[in-house]
Coordinates of C-alpha atoms in Angstrom, one line a residue:
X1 CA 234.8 107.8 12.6
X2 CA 235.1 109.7 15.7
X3 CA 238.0 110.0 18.2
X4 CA 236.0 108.2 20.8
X5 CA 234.6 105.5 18.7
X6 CA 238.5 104.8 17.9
X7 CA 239.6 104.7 21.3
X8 CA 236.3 102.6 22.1
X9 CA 237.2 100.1 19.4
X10 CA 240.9 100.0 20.3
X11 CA 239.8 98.6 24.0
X12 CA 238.0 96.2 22.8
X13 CA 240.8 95.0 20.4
X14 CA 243.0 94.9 23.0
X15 CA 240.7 93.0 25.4
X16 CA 240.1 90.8 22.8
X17 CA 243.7 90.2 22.2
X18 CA 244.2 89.6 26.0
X19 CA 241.5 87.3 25.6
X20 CA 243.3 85.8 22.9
X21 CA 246.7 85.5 24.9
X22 CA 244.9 83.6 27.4
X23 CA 243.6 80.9 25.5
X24 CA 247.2 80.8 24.3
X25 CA 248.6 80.1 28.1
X26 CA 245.9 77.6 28.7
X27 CA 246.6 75.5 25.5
X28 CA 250.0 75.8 26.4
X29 CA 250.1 74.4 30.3
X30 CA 247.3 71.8 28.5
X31 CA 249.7 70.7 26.2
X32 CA 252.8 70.8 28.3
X33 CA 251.2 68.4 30.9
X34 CA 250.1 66.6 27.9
X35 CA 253.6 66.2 26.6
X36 CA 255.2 65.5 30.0
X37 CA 252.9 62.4 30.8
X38 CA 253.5 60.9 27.5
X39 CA 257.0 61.8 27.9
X40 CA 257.6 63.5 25.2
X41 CA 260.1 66.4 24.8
X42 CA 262.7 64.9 26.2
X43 CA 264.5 66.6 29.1
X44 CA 262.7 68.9 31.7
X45 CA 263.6 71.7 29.8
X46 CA 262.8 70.6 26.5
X47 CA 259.3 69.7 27.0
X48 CA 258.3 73.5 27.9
X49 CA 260.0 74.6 24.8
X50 CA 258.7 71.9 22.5
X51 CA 254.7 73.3 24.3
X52 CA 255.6 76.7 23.8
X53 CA 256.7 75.9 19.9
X54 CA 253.3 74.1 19.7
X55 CA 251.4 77.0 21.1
X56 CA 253.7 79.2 18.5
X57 CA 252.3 77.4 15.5
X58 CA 249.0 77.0 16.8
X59 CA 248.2 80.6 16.7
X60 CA 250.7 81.6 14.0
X61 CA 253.6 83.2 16.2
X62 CA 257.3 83.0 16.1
X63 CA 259.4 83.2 18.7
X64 CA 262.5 85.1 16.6
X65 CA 265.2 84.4 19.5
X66 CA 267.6 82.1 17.6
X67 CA 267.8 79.4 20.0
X68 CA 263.9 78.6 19.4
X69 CA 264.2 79.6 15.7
X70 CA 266.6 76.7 16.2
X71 CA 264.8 74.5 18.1
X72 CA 261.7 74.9 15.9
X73 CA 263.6 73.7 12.6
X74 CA 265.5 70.8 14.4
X75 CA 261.7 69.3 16.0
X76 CA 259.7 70.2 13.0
X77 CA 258.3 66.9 12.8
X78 CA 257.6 66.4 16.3
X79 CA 255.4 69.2 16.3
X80 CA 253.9 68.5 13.3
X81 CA 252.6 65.7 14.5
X82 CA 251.3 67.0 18.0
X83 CA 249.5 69.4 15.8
X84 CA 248.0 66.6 13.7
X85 CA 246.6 64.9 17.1
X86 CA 246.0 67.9 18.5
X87 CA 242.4 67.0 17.6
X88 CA 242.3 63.7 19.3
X89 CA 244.3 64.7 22.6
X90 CA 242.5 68.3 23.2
X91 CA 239.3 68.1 22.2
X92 CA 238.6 70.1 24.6
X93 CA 240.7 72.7 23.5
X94 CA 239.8 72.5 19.6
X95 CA 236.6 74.7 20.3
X96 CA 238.5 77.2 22.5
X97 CA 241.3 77.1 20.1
X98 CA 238.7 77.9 17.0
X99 CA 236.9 81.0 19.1
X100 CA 240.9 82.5 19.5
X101 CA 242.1 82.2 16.2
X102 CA 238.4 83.7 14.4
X103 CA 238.8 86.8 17.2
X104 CA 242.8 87.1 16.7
X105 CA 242.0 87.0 13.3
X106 CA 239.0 89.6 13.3
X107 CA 241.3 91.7 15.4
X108 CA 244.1 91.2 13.0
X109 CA 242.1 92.6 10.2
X110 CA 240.9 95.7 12.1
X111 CA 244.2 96.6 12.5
X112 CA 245.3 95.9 8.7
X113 CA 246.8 92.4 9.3
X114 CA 246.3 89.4 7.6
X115 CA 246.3 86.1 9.6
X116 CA 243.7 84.0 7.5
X117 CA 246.7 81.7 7.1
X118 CA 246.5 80.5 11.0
X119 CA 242.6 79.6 10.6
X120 CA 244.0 77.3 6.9
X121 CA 246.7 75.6 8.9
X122 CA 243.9 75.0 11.8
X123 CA 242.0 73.7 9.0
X124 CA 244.2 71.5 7.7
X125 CA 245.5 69.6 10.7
X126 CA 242.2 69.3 11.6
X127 CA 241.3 70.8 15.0
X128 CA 239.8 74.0 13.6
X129 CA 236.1 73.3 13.8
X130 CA 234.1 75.0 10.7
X131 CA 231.0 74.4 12.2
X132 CA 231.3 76.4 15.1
X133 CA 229.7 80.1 14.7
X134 CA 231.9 82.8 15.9
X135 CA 231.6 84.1 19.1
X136 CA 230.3 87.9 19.8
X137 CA 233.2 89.8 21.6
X138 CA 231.1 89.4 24.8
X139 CA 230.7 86.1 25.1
X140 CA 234.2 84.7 23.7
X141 CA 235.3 87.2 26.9
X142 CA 233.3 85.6 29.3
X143 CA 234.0 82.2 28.3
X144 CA 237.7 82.9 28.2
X145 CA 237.4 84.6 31.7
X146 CA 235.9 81.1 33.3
X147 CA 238.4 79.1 31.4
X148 CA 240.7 81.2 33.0
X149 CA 239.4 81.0 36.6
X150 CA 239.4 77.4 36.1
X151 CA 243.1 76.8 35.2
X152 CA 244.1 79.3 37.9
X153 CA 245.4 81.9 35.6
X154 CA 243.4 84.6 36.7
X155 CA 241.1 85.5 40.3
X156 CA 237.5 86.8 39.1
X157 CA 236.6 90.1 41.0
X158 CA 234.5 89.8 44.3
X159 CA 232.0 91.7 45.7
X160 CA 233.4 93.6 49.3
X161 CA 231.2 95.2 51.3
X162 CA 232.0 99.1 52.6
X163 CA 233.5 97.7 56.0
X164 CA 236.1 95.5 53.9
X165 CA 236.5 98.5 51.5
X166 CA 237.6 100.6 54.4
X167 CA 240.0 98.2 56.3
X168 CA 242.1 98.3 53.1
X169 CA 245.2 100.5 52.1
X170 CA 244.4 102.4 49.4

């Protein structure tokens, strides 16, 4: 393989992961709203850790800071069972959840990883759907790029013409 064919493949692994990462932020405001009008989570401060724990298991992370090492042991079931009606309260998400975890799995094994084990547990709480073909890389980054201008988390380039161009500081 040549150099540039690495470095080519390396960008796309890492826009692909970024992709990834913002699926990840979306499931996680989705299921921290989620969590805060059911009331669960307790406290104001609780309920973003108990979303960010979910997100965590989700797509197979771990937070090691000891304080949510902690906090992940002590609310095991609680999160066990958002991740079991995860299906049922996100459906929404299930399908953009499936496309992140097949390319953050594909990008894992170019890189010599194993995460087949994220795509099981999907599997077996049930909000991985089978059915659903994988994405190409360009079109699981354009969906993820109008899920994103849709939850705010990123602004879409725009077209400027030459006068805008030149009234701005460069």
């Amino acid at each position: 393989m040549t150099e540039e064919k690495k470095k080519k493949d390396s960008q796309l692994i890492l826009s692909l992961r970024e992709g990834v990462g913002l699926v990840q932020m979306i499931v996680f405001k989705q299921i921290r709203e989620s969590l805060l009008k059911k009331n669960c989570g307790g406290d104001q401060q609780e309920t973003p850790m108990l979303a960010g724990a979910i997100t965590n298991e989700i797509f197979g992370t771990r937070n090691p800071d000891p304080r949510f090492a902690l906090f992940r042991k002590e609310h095991r079931g609680e999160i066990e069972q958002q991740l079991l009606g995860l299906k049922d309260d996100h459906e929404f998400l299930c399908r953009h959840i499936t496309d992140a975890l097949r390319i953050q799995t594909l990008c894992d094994d170019q890189e010599g990883g194993d995460s087949t084990d994220t795509l099981v547990r999907a599997k077996n709480y049930g909000y991985l759907l089978e059915d659903r073909e994988i994405p190409l890389p360009s079109t699981f980054m354009t969906v993820v790029r109008e899920l994103g201008r849709q939850h705010n988390l990123i602004v879409p380039p725009v077209q400027i013409t030459p006068d805008q161009d030149e009234s701005m500081v460069h």
